[in-house]
mmCIF file of C-alpha atoms and ligand atoms in Angstrom:
data_model
loop_
_atom_site.group_PDB
_atom_site.id
_atom_site.type_symbol
_atom_site.label_atom_id
_atom_site.label_comp_id
_atom_site.label_asym_id
_atom_site.label_seq_id
_atom_site.Cartn_x
_atom_site.Cartn_y
_atom_site.Cartn_z
ATOM 1 C CA MET A 1 -40.125 1.125 231.101
ATOM 2 C CA VAL A 2 -40.221 -2.219 229.341
ATOM 3 C CA HIS A 3 -42.987 -4.705 230.008
ATOM 4 C CA TYR A 4 -41.969 -8.299 230.655
ATOM 5 C CA SER A 5 -44.372 -9.598 228.025
ATOM 6 C CA GLU A 6 -42.264 -7.853 225.346
ATOM 7 C CA LEU A 7 -39.296 -9.921 226.535
ATOM 8 C CA GLY A 8 -41.091 -13.264 226.437
ATOM 9 C CA PHE A 9 -41.496 -13.767 230.203
ATOM 10 C CA VAL A 10 -44.720 -14.755 231.961
ATOM 11 C CA ASN A 11 -45.939 -13.953 235.476
ATOM 12 C CA THR A 12 -46.627 -16.728 237.979
ATOM 13 C CA LYS A 13 -50.437 -16.704 237.831
ATOM 14 C CA ASP A 14 -50.994 -19.478 235.311
ATOM 15 C CA MET A 15 -47.898 -21.393 236.452
ATOM 16 C CA PHE A 16 -49.186 -21.594 240.027
ATOM 17 C CA LYS A 17 -52.752 -22.425 239.009
ATOM 18 C CA LYS A 18 -51.487 -25.419 237.015
ATOM 19 C CA ALA A 19 -49.022 -26.417 239.742
ATOM 20 C CA PHE A 20 -51.733 -26.344 242.393
ATOM 21 C CA GLU A 21 -54.145 -28.376 240.289
ATOM 22 C CA GLY A 22 -51.423 -30.772 239.152
ATOM 23 C CA GLY A 23 -49.933 -31.398 242.607
ATOM 24 C CA TYR A 24 -46.420 -30.226 241.776
ATOM 25 C CA ALA A 25 -44.207 -27.217 242.469
ATOM 26 C CA VAL A 26 -42.565 -24.911 239.933
ATOM 27 C CA PRO A 27 -38.772 -24.840 240.335
ATOM 28 C CA ALA A 28 -37.275 -21.481 241.282
ATOM 29 C CA TYR A 29 -33.571 -21.715 240.548
ATOM 30 C CA ASN A 30 -31.135 -18.863 241.240
ATOM 31 C CA PHE A 31 -28.609 -17.818 238.621
ATOM 32 C CA ASN A 32 -25.531 -15.581 238.760
ATOM 33 C CA ASN A 33 -23.643 -16.568 235.613
ATOM 34 C CA MET A 34 -24.021 -17.961 232.107
ATOM 35 C CA GLU A 35 -23.267 -21.587 232.944
ATOM 36 C CA GLN A 36 -25.948 -21.748 235.649
ATOM 37 C CA LEU A 37 -28.467 -20.146 233.318
ATOM 38 C CA GLN A 38 -27.628 -22.512 230.443
ATOM 39 C CA ALA A 39 -27.998 -25.485 232.782
ATOM 40 C CA ILE A 40 -31.343 -24.342 234.221
ATOM 41 C CA ILE A 41 -32.833 -23.669 230.782
ATOM 42 C CA THR A 42 -31.478 -26.866 229.241
ATOM 43 C CA ALA A 43 -32.772 -29.017 232.099
ATOM 44 C CA CYS A 44 -36.194 -27.362 232.085
ATOM 45 C CA VAL A 45 -36.606 -27.581 228.298
ATOM 46 C CA ASN A 46 -35.471 -31.239 228.355
ATOM 47 C CA THR A 47 -37.977 -32.092 231.074
ATOM 48 C CA GLN A 48 -40.637 -29.701 229.702
ATOM 49 C CA SER A 49 -40.900 -27.958 233.061
ATOM 50 C CA PRO A 50 -41.981 -24.363 233.668
ATOM 51 C CA VAL A 51 -39.252 -22.387 235.429
ATOM 52 C CA ILE A 52 -38.752 -19.326 237.589
ATOM 53 C CA LEU A 53 -35.333 -17.712 237.117
ATOM 54 C CA GLN A 54 -34.368 -15.987 240.353
ATOM 55 C CA VAL A 55 -32.126 -12.955 240.753
ATOM 56 C CA SER A 56 -30.997 -12.296 244.335
ATOM 57 C CA LYS A 57 -29.333 -9.322 245.933
ATOM 58 C CA GLY A 58 -26.063 -11.285 245.939
ATOM 59 C CA ALA A 59 -26.491 -11.954 242.222
ATOM 60 C CA ARG A 60 -27.123 -8.276 241.490
ATOM 61 C CA ASN A 61 -24.020 -7.286 243.421
ATOM 62 C CA TYR A 62 -21.958 -9.947 241.680
ATOM 63 C CA ALA A 63 -23.151 -9.763 238.098
ATOM 64 C CA ASN A 64 -25.088 -6.489 237.748
ATOM 65 C CA GLN A 65 -28.890 -6.319 237.545
ATOM 66 C CA THR A 66 -28.896 -4.938 233.988
ATOM 67 C CA LEU A 67 -26.692 -7.710 232.700
ATOM 68 C CA LEU A 68 -28.731 -10.373 234.496
ATOM 69 C CA ARG A 69 -31.973 -9.100 232.975
ATOM 70 C CA TRP A 70 -30.503 -9.187 229.465
ATOM 71 C CA MET A 71 -29.203 -12.672 230.185
ATOM 72 C CA GLY A 72 -32.743 -13.632 231.208
ATOM 73 C CA GLN A 73 -34.031 -12.233 227.937
ATOM 74 C CA GLY A 74 -31.349 -14.203 226.088
ATOM 75 C CA ALA A 75 -32.431 -17.294 227.992
ATOM 76 C CA VAL A 76 -35.955 -16.982 226.561
ATOM 77 C CA GLU A 77 -34.542 -17.053 223.015
ATOM 78 C CA PHE A 78 -32.132 -19.858 223.904
ATOM 79 C CA ALA A 79 -35.022 -21.909 225.333
ATOM 80 C CA LYS A 80 -37.066 -21.435 222.133
ATOM 81 C CA GLU A 81 -34.139 -22.481 219.949
ATOM 82 C CA LEU A 82 -33.411 -25.517 222.106
ATOM 83 C CA ALA A 83 -37.054 -26.628 222.165
ATOM 84 C CA ALA A 84 -37.355 -26.282 218.373
ATOM 85 C CA SER A 85 -34.153 -28.255 217.796
ATOM 86 C CA LYS A 86 -35.505 -31.137 219.891
ATOM 87 C CA ASN A 87 -39.100 -30.967 218.628
ATOM 88 C CA LEU A 88 -40.232 -30.040 222.125
ATOM 89 C CA LYS A 89 -42.718 -27.414 223.278
ATOM 90 C CA GLU A 90 -41.654 -23.970 224.459
ATOM 91 C CA ILE A 91 -41.666 -23.644 228.251
ATOM 92 C CA PRO A 92 -43.032 -20.753 230.338
ATOM 93 C CA ILE A 93 -40.228 -18.698 231.910
ATOM 94 C CA CYS A 94 -40.664 -16.179 234.717
ATOM 95 C CA LEU A 95 -37.972 -13.680 235.740
ATOM 96 C CA HIS A 96 -38.245 -13.104 239.483
ATOM 97 C CA LEU A 97 -36.570 -10.808 241.996
ATOM 98 C CA ASP A 98 -35.568 -12.952 244.998
ATOM 99 C CA HIS A 99 -35.738 -11.327 248.463
ATOM 100 C CA GLY A 100 -36.433 -7.763 247.350
ATOM 101 C CA ASP A 101 -35.836 -5.532 250.350
ATOM 102 C CA SER A 102 -37.367 -2.195 249.325
ATOM 103 C CA PHE A 103 -40.199 -0.720 247.278
ATOM 104 C CA GLU A 104 -37.649 1.128 245.095
ATOM 105 C CA LEU A 105 -35.815 -2.060 244.202
ATOM 106 C CA CYS A 106 -39.039 -3.904 243.349
ATOM 107 C CA LYS A 107 -40.176 -0.946 241.237
ATOM 108 C CA SER A 108 -36.875 -0.812 239.376
ATOM 109 C CA CYS A 109 -37.121 -4.524 238.535
ATOM 110 C CA ILE A 110 -40.764 -4.182 237.426
ATOM 111 C CA ASP A 111 -39.871 -1.178 235.230
ATOM 112 C CA PHE A 112 -37.000 -3.148 233.748
ATOM 113 C CA GLY A 113 -38.927 -6.224 232.659
ATOM 114 C CA PHE A 114 -39.134 -8.617 235.613
ATOM 115 C CA SER A 115 -42.423 -10.550 235.625
ATOM 116 C CA SER A 116 -42.455 -11.298 239.347
ATOM 117 C CA VAL A 117 -40.946 -9.788 242.488
ATOM 118 C CA MET A 118 -40.615 -10.837 246.092
ATOM 119 C CA ILE A 119 -40.896 -8.183 248.757
ATOM 120 C CA ASP A 120 -39.395 -9.699 251.874
ATOM 121 C CA GLY A 121 -40.723 -7.826 254.866
ATOM 122 C CA SER A 122 -40.627 -10.928 257.048
ATOM 123 C CA HIS A 123 -38.156 -9.410 259.522
ATOM 124 C CA LEU A 124 -40.323 -6.286 260.013
ATOM 125 C CA PRO A 125 -43.105 -5.841 262.582
ATOM 126 C CA TYR A 126 -46.341 -7.291 261.145
ATOM 127 C CA GLU A 127 -48.035 -3.991 260.235
ATOM 128 C CA GLU A 128 -44.879 -2.686 258.522
ATOM 129 C CA ASN A 129 -44.623 -5.929 256.556
ATOM 130 C CA VAL A 130 -48.260 -5.463 255.489
ATOM 131 C CA ALA A 131 -47.648 -1.825 254.498
ATOM 132 C CA ILE A 132 -44.527 -2.354 252.364
ATOM 133 C CA THR A 133 -45.971 -5.492 250.748
ATOM 134 C CA LYS A 134 -49.183 -3.659 249.839
ATOM 135 C CA GLN A 135 -47.182 -0.752 248.395
ATOM 136 C CA VAL A 136 -45.331 -3.162 246.095
ATOM 137 C CA VAL A 137 -48.520 -5.038 245.154
ATOM 138 C CA ASP A 138 -50.329 -1.786 244.250
ATOM 139 C CA TYR A 139 -47.545 -0.841 241.863
ATOM 140 C CA ALA A 140 -46.853 -4.336 240.474
ATOM 141 C CA HIS A 141 -50.484 -5.145 239.707
ATOM 142 C CA LYS A 142 -50.786 -2.108 237.438
ATOM 143 C CA TYR A 143 -48.445 -4.032 235.141
ATOM 144 C CA ASP A 144 -49.727 -7.548 235.878
ATOM 145 C CA VAL A 145 -46.486 -8.415 237.673
ATOM 146 C CA SER A 146 -46.800 -11.096 240.390
ATOM 147 C CA VAL A 147 -45.786 -10.415 243.970
ATOM 148 C CA GLU A 148 -44.543 -12.875 246.588
ATOM 149 C CA GLY A 149 -44.669 -11.841 250.257
ATOM 150 C CA GLU A 150 -43.275 -13.600 253.307
ATOM 151 C CA LEU A 151 -44.517 -14.286 256.818
ATOM 152 C CA GLY A 152 -42.285 -15.954 259.399
ATOM 153 C CA VAL A 153 -38.493 -16.019 259.535
ATOM 154 C CA LEU A 154 -36.248 -18.804 258.299
ATOM 155 C CA ALA A 155 -33.272 -19.704 260.464
ATOM 156 C CA GLY A 156 -29.926 -18.892 258.879
ATOM 157 C CA ILE A 157 -29.261 -15.947 256.649
ATOM 158 C CA GLU A 158 -32.176 -14.136 255.006
ATOM 159 C CA GLU A 159 -30.126 -11.709 252.939
ATOM 160 C CA ASP A 160 -28.851 -9.184 255.483
ATOM 161 C CA VAL A 161 -31.005 -10.519 258.260
ATOM 162 C CA SER A 162 -29.607 -13.427 260.209
ATOM 163 C CA SER A 163 -31.560 -15.441 262.710
ATOM 164 C CA ASP A 164 -30.425 -18.424 264.735
ATOM 165 C CA ARG A 165 -33.895 -19.808 265.155
ATOM 166 C CA HIS A 166 -36.969 -20.344 263.072
ATOM 167 C CA ILE A 167 -39.919 -18.119 263.715
ATOM 168 C CA TYR A 168 -42.585 -20.327 262.202
ATOM 169 C CA THR A 169 -45.367 -18.657 260.274
ATOM 170 C CA ASN A 170 -48.386 -18.133 262.480
ATOM 171 C CA PRO A 171 -51.442 -19.560 260.666
ATOM 172 C CA ASP A 172 -53.579 -16.961 262.454
ATOM 173 C CA ASP A 173 -51.875 -14.207 260.417
ATOM 174 C CA VAL A 174 -52.046 -15.552 256.877
ATOM 175 C CA GLU A 175 -55.629 -14.760 255.925
ATOM 176 C CA ASP A 176 -55.362 -11.198 257.167
ATOM 177 C CA PHE A 177 -51.978 -10.712 255.440
ATOM 178 C CA VAL A 178 -53.180 -12.017 252.091
ATOM 179 C CA LYS A 179 -56.379 -9.982 252.258
ATOM 180 C CA LYS A 180 -54.725 -6.716 253.306
ATOM 181 C CA THR A 181 -51.771 -6.905 250.899
ATOM 182 C CA GLY A 182 -53.252 -8.583 247.799
ATOM 183 C CA VAL A 183 -50.116 -10.715 247.296
ATOM 184 C CA ASP A 184 -50.171 -13.495 244.695
ATOM 185 C CA SER A 185 -48.171 -16.020 246.720
ATOM 186 C CA LEU A 186 -46.870 -16.384 250.243
ATOM 187 C CA ALA A 187 -43.501 -17.671 251.451
ATOM 188 C CA ILE A 188 -43.832 -19.396 254.810
ATOM 189 C CA ALA A 189 -41.457 -20.663 257.481
ATOM 190 C CA ILE A 190 -42.082 -24.308 258.404
ATOM 191 C CA GLY A 191 -38.537 -25.410 259.204
ATOM 192 C CA THR A 192 -36.517 -24.901 256.023
ATOM 193 C CA SER A 193 -33.571 -22.501 256.047
ATOM 194 C CA HIS A 194 -31.081 -20.989 253.634
ATOM 195 C CA GLY A 195 -27.605 -22.271 252.854
ATOM 196 C CA ALA A 196 -25.689 -25.520 253.409
ATOM 197 C CA TYR A 197 -25.974 -25.707 257.209
ATOM 198 C CA LYS A 198 -29.672 -25.883 257.794
ATOM 199 C CA PHE A 199 -29.801 -27.948 260.953
ATOM 200 C CA LYS A 200 -27.541 -28.653 263.899
ATOM 201 C CA VAL A 201 -27.883 -32.396 264.317
ATOM 202 C CA GLU A 202 -25.943 -34.874 266.414
ATOM 203 C CA LYS A 203 -23.927 -37.412 264.385
ATOM 204 C CA GLY A 204 -26.130 -40.241 263.121
ATOM 205 C CA LYS A 205 -29.384 -38.425 263.921
ATOM 206 C CA GLU A 206 -31.980 -37.101 261.464
ATOM 207 C CA PRO A 207 -32.833 -33.373 261.202
ATOM 208 C CA PRO A 208 -36.270 -32.402 262.544
ATOM 209 C CA PRO A 209 -39.092 -32.891 260.023
ATOM 210 C CA LEU A 210 -40.737 -29.896 258.375
ATOM 211 C CA ARG A 211 -43.810 -28.612 260.218
ATOM 212 C CA PHE A 212 -46.454 -30.070 257.931
ATOM 213 C CA ASP A 213 -48.995 -29.425 260.685
ATOM 214 C CA ILE A 214 -48.437 -25.662 260.246
ATOM 215 C CA LEU A 215 -48.612 -25.993 256.459
ATOM 216 C CA GLU A 216 -51.933 -27.860 256.738
ATOM 217 C CA GLU A 217 -53.338 -25.210 259.070
ATOM 218 C CA ILE A 218 -52.271 -22.481 256.632
ATOM 219 C CA GLU A 219 -53.921 -24.341 253.749
ATOM 220 C CA LYS A 220 -57.171 -24.400 255.705
ATOM 221 C CA ARG A 221 -57.032 -20.651 256.319
ATOM 222 C CA ILE A 222 -56.301 -19.708 252.687
ATOM 223 C CA PRO A 223 -57.598 -22.589 250.545
ATOM 224 C CA GLY A 224 -56.091 -22.811 247.084
ATOM 225 C CA PHE A 225 -53.580 -20.032 247.711
ATOM 226 C CA PRO A 226 -50.042 -20.597 246.309
ATOM 227 C CA ILE A 227 -47.424 -21.214 249.003
ATOM 228 C CA VAL A 228 -43.654 -20.815 248.526
ATOM 229 C CA LEU A 229 -40.825 -22.665 250.246
ATOM 230 C CA HIS A 230 -37.461 -20.951 250.527
ATOM 231 C CA GLY A 231 -34.321 -22.673 251.745
ATOM 232 C CA ALA A 232 -35.313 -25.907 250.048
ATOM 233 C CA SER A 233 -31.952 -27.315 249.006
ATOM 234 C CA SER A 234 -31.288 -30.842 250.144
ATOM 235 C CA VAL A 235 -27.529 -30.238 250.446
ATOM 236 C CA LEU A 236 -26.930 -33.333 248.345
ATOM 237 C CA LYS A 237 -24.558 -35.672 250.176
ATOM 238 C CA GLU A 238 -22.970 -36.986 247.001
ATOM 239 C CA TYR A 239 -21.610 -33.521 246.172
ATOM 240 C CA VAL A 240 -20.711 -32.569 249.751
ATOM 241 C CA ASP A 241 -18.666 -35.801 249.908
ATOM 242 C CA MET A 242 -17.048 -35.015 246.545
ATOM 243 C CA ILE A 243 -16.102 -31.520 247.713
ATOM 244 C CA ASN A 244 -14.558 -32.937 250.890
ATOM 245 C CA ALA A 245 -12.779 -35.714 248.964
ATOM 246 C CA TYR A 246 -11.095 -33.160 246.730
ATOM 247 C CA GLY A 247 -9.745 -30.834 249.390
ATOM 248 C CA GLY A 248 -12.894 -29.015 250.552
ATOM 249 C CA LYS A 249 -14.023 -28.629 254.115
ATOM 250 C CA LEU A 250 -17.794 -28.715 254.443
ATOM 251 C CA GLU A 251 -18.409 -30.235 257.830
ATOM 252 C CA ASP A 252 -21.913 -31.054 259.043
ATOM 253 C CA ALA A 253 -23.578 -29.608 255.942
ATOM 254 C CA ILE A 254 -27.164 -30.829 255.980
ATOM 255 C CA GLY A 255 -30.379 -30.008 254.113
ATOM 256 C CA VAL A 256 -34.075 -30.813 253.748
ATOM 257 C CA SER A 257 -34.845 -34.394 252.677
ATOM 258 C CA GLU A 258 -36.133 -34.740 249.128
ATOM 259 C CA ASP A 259 -38.975 -36.969 250.342
ATOM 260 C CA GLN A 260 -40.339 -34.115 252.440
ATOM 261 C CA LEU A 261 -40.017 -31.699 249.543
ATOM 262 C CA ARG A 262 -41.895 -34.123 247.289
ATOM 263 C CA LYS A 263 -44.660 -34.280 249.871
ATOM 264 C CA ALA A 264 -44.732 -30.467 250.110
ATOM 265 C CA ALA A 265 -44.853 -30.121 246.316
ATOM 266 C CA LYS A 266 -48.041 -32.201 246.239
ATOM 267 C CA SER A 267 -49.728 -29.728 248.603
ATOM 268 C CA ALA A 268 -50.428 -26.000 248.180
ATOM 269 C CA VAL A 269 -46.678 -25.397 247.847
ATOM 270 C CA CYS A 270 -46.423 -24.160 244.247
ATOM 271 C CA LYS A 271 -42.845 -22.766 244.203
ATOM 272 C CA ILE A 272 -39.722 -24.331 245.667
ATOM 273 C CA ASN A 273 -36.500 -22.283 245.847
ATOM 274 C CA ILE A 274 -33.203 -24.046 245.244
ATOM 275 C CA ASP A 275 -29.829 -22.314 245.072
ATOM 276 C CA THR A 276 -27.367 -24.046 247.402
ATOM 277 C CA ASP A 277 -27.618 -27.454 245.679
ATOM 278 C CA GLY A 278 -26.505 -25.835 242.413
ATOM 279 C CA ARG A 279 -23.552 -24.182 244.144
ATOM 280 C CA LEU A 280 -22.486 -27.525 245.629
ATOM 281 C CA VAL A 281 -22.688 -29.318 242.268
ATOM 282 C CA MET A 282 -20.534 -26.705 240.524
ATOM 283 C CA THR A 283 -17.957 -26.614 243.303
ATOM 284 C CA ALA A 284 -17.729 -30.411 243.500
ATOM 285 C CA LYS A 285 -17.174 -30.859 239.767
ATOM 286 C CA ILE A 286 -14.663 -28.015 239.545
ATOM 287 C CA ARG A 287 -12.687 -29.370 242.513
ATOM 288 C CA GLU A 288 -12.717 -32.838 240.975
ATOM 289 C CA PHE A 289 -11.557 -31.467 237.639
ATOM 290 C CA PHE A 290 -8.629 -29.558 239.117
ATOM 291 C CA ALA A 291 -7.581 -32.501 241.274
ATOM 292 C CA LYS A 292 -7.469 -34.723 238.177
ATOM 293 C CA ASN A 293 -6.181 -32.125 235.701
ATOM 294 C CA PRO A 294 -3.824 -29.835 237.601
ATOM 295 C CA SER A 295 -2.280 -28.326 234.484
ATOM 296 C CA GLU A 296 -5.531 -27.207 232.801
ATOM 297 C CA PHE A 297 -6.328 -23.495 232.861
ATOM 298 C CA ASP A 298 -9.041 -22.951 230.210
ATOM 299 C CA PRO A 299 -12.251 -22.058 232.141
ATOM 300 C CA ARG A 300 -14.350 -23.882 229.540
ATOM 301 C CA LYS A 301 -12.607 -27.127 230.505
ATOM 302 C CA TYR A 302 -13.763 -26.972 234.123
ATOM 303 C CA LEU A 303 -16.977 -24.977 233.776
ATOM 304 C CA GLY A 304 -18.222 -27.320 231.007
ATOM 305 C CA PRO A 305 -18.317 -30.484 233.179
ATOM 306 C CA ALA A 306 -19.779 -28.457 236.058
ATOM 307 C CA ARG A 307 -22.555 -27.247 233.738
ATOM 308 C CA ASP A 308 -23.246 -30.814 232.488
ATOM 309 C CA GLU A 309 -23.589 -32.060 236.056
ATOM 310 C CA LEU A 310 -25.881 -29.147 236.926
ATOM 311 C CA ILE A 311 -28.175 -30.102 234.029
ATOM 312 C CA LYS A 312 -28.394 -33.657 235.401
ATOM 313 C CA MET A 313 -29.150 -32.405 238.911
ATOM 314 C CA TYR A 314 -31.875 -29.961 237.803
ATOM 315 C CA GLU A 315 -33.481 -32.580 235.542
ATOM 316 C CA ARG A 316 -33.629 -35.031 238.445
ATOM 317 C CA LYS A 317 -35.072 -32.370 240.782
ATOM 318 C CA ASN A 318 -37.821 -31.586 238.266
ATOM 319 C CA LYS A 319 -38.672 -35.243 237.750
ATOM 320 C CA GLU A 320 -38.278 -36.732 241.222
ATOM 321 C CA VAL A 321 -38.663 -33.896 243.714
ATOM 322 C CA LEU A 322 -40.794 -31.058 242.327
ATOM 323 C CA GLY A 323 -42.839 -33.227 239.984
ATOM 324 C CA SER A 324 -42.769 -30.404 237.407
ATOM 325 C CA ALA A 325 -41.458 -32.478 234.495
ATOM 326 C CA PHE A 326 -43.828 -33.046 231.573
ATOM 327 C CA GLU A 327 -41.580 -35.044 229.321
ATOM 328 C CA VAL A 328 -43.013 -35.961 225.951
HETATM 329 O O1 LIG B 401 -31.975 -16.705 249.426
HETATM 330 C C1 LIG B 401 -30.765 -16.713 249.215
HETATM 331 C C2 LIG B 401 -30.273 -17.144 247.880
HETATM 332 O O2 LIG B 401 -29.620 -18.380 247.962
HETATM 333 C C3 LIG B 401 -29.408 -16.089 247.258
HETATM 334 O O3 LIG B 401 -28.242 -15.885 247.948
HETATM 335 O O4 LIG B 401 -27.787 -13.413 247.957
HETATM 336 O O5 LIG B 401 -25.940 -15.100 248.148
HETATM 337 O O6 LIG B 401 -27.138 -14.780 245.998
HETATM 338 P P1 LIG B 401 -27.226 -14.721 247.496
HETATM 339 P P1 LIG B 402 -31.255 -22.781 249.503
HETATM 340 O O1 LIG B 402 -30.105 -22.045 250.141
HETATM 341 O O2 LIG B 402 -31.742 -23.862 250.393
HETATM 342 O O3 LIG B 402 -30.904 -23.277 248.153
HETATM 343 O O4 LIG B 402 -32.467 -21.732 249.352
HETATM 344 C C1 LIG B 402 -32.494 -20.833 248.279
HETATM 345 C C2 LIG B 402 -33.526 -19.780 248.416
HETATM 346 O O5 LIG B 402 -34.412 -19.834 249.247
HETATM 347 C C3 LIG B 402 -33.461 -18.634 247.500
HETATM 348 O O6 LIG B 402 -34.396 -17.647 247.817
HETATM 349 ZN ZN1 LIG B 403 -34.809 -17.472 249.913
#
C-alpha cells in the first residue's frame, strides 16, 4: 500500500471547494501516453490551473495501470520542475480512476496511490448503484481518497455499456444517493455524451442545449455539492476539418458548445471531463505532418507538433471554457 500523499497527489476536496466558490471547474483530462501527459502538465502549470489526471479502463488496457501510475508520479516532479523554472507556483494534481467498474478495481487503485476514484454504477438498478458506491466510499474514506459516483446514463458509450439515448439524472434521487453513499462528487446526465458523435443533428441545425433546468433542480436538492460533467468535449471543428482535409473521414462529428460548458462551470459543476478533444488535436496534427512530410519516420518529429498543439488547446480550455486559469 502506498498513500497518494507520499507521491505528491491531492484529493479533490480542496480543489472542488475552491472551484465552487470561484465559479469555475477543474479540468479532468485523460492521458494514455507521455506526450498527452506532458501537454496536460505544461498547459496547467503555464495557466496555473489545478488538474485532475484521469486514467480510464481503455488507458489501463493500452498502457498498463502500473506504468500509468508511475507516469503520474513523474508528472508531479515534472510539474514542480517546470513551475520552478518559470517562477510559477506549484499546482495541485489529482490522480483519478475514470469509470471504475468494480470495488476491486477501485481498491487496487487506492492501494496503489490514486487520490480519487470514480465508481460508475450508473447502469445498475438504483439500489445496486447505492450499494457498490457505498462500499467504495467506505474503503476510500479510510485513506482520505475522494469518490465520484454517477446517477443517470449518458448516451453513447459508457465504457462497456452503450446506450442510444440519454437517461437524464432524476433530481428526486440525488439527495438520497448522496446521503446513503457518502460520495464526494456526483456525475450527472444532462445531455452530454462520450466520444466525437454526441448528437444526431440535421445539416445546418444546432444540437439540443444541455438540460440546465435539471442541473438547477439538482443544485437546489444538494446545495453546494460538487457536480461532474462527463462527455464534455466540444469536438472542435477546426481539428475535425483538419483531419478530414488530410485524408480522415469524420462525418457529422459534433460536440457540446463551449459557451454552454462555460455556463456550467460557473454553477455547481466543479469537474469537467475532456478526452475526445485531445484525441482530435493529436490526430489532426499527425495527419497534417505526414501529408506535408511523407518521408519522415522519427516519431518525435510528428508527436512533437501534436504535443505543442495539445498544450495550446488545453491552455485555451482552462482560460476560456473552464475558467480554471490563475495566470500570474
Ligand atoms: O469516458 C471515456 C473516456 O474518454 C475514456 O475512454 O476507455 O477509450 O480510454 P477509453
Ligand atoms: P469526451 O469523450 O467528451 O471527451 O468525454 C470524456 C469523459 O467523459 C471521460 O470520462
Ligand atoms: Zn466519462
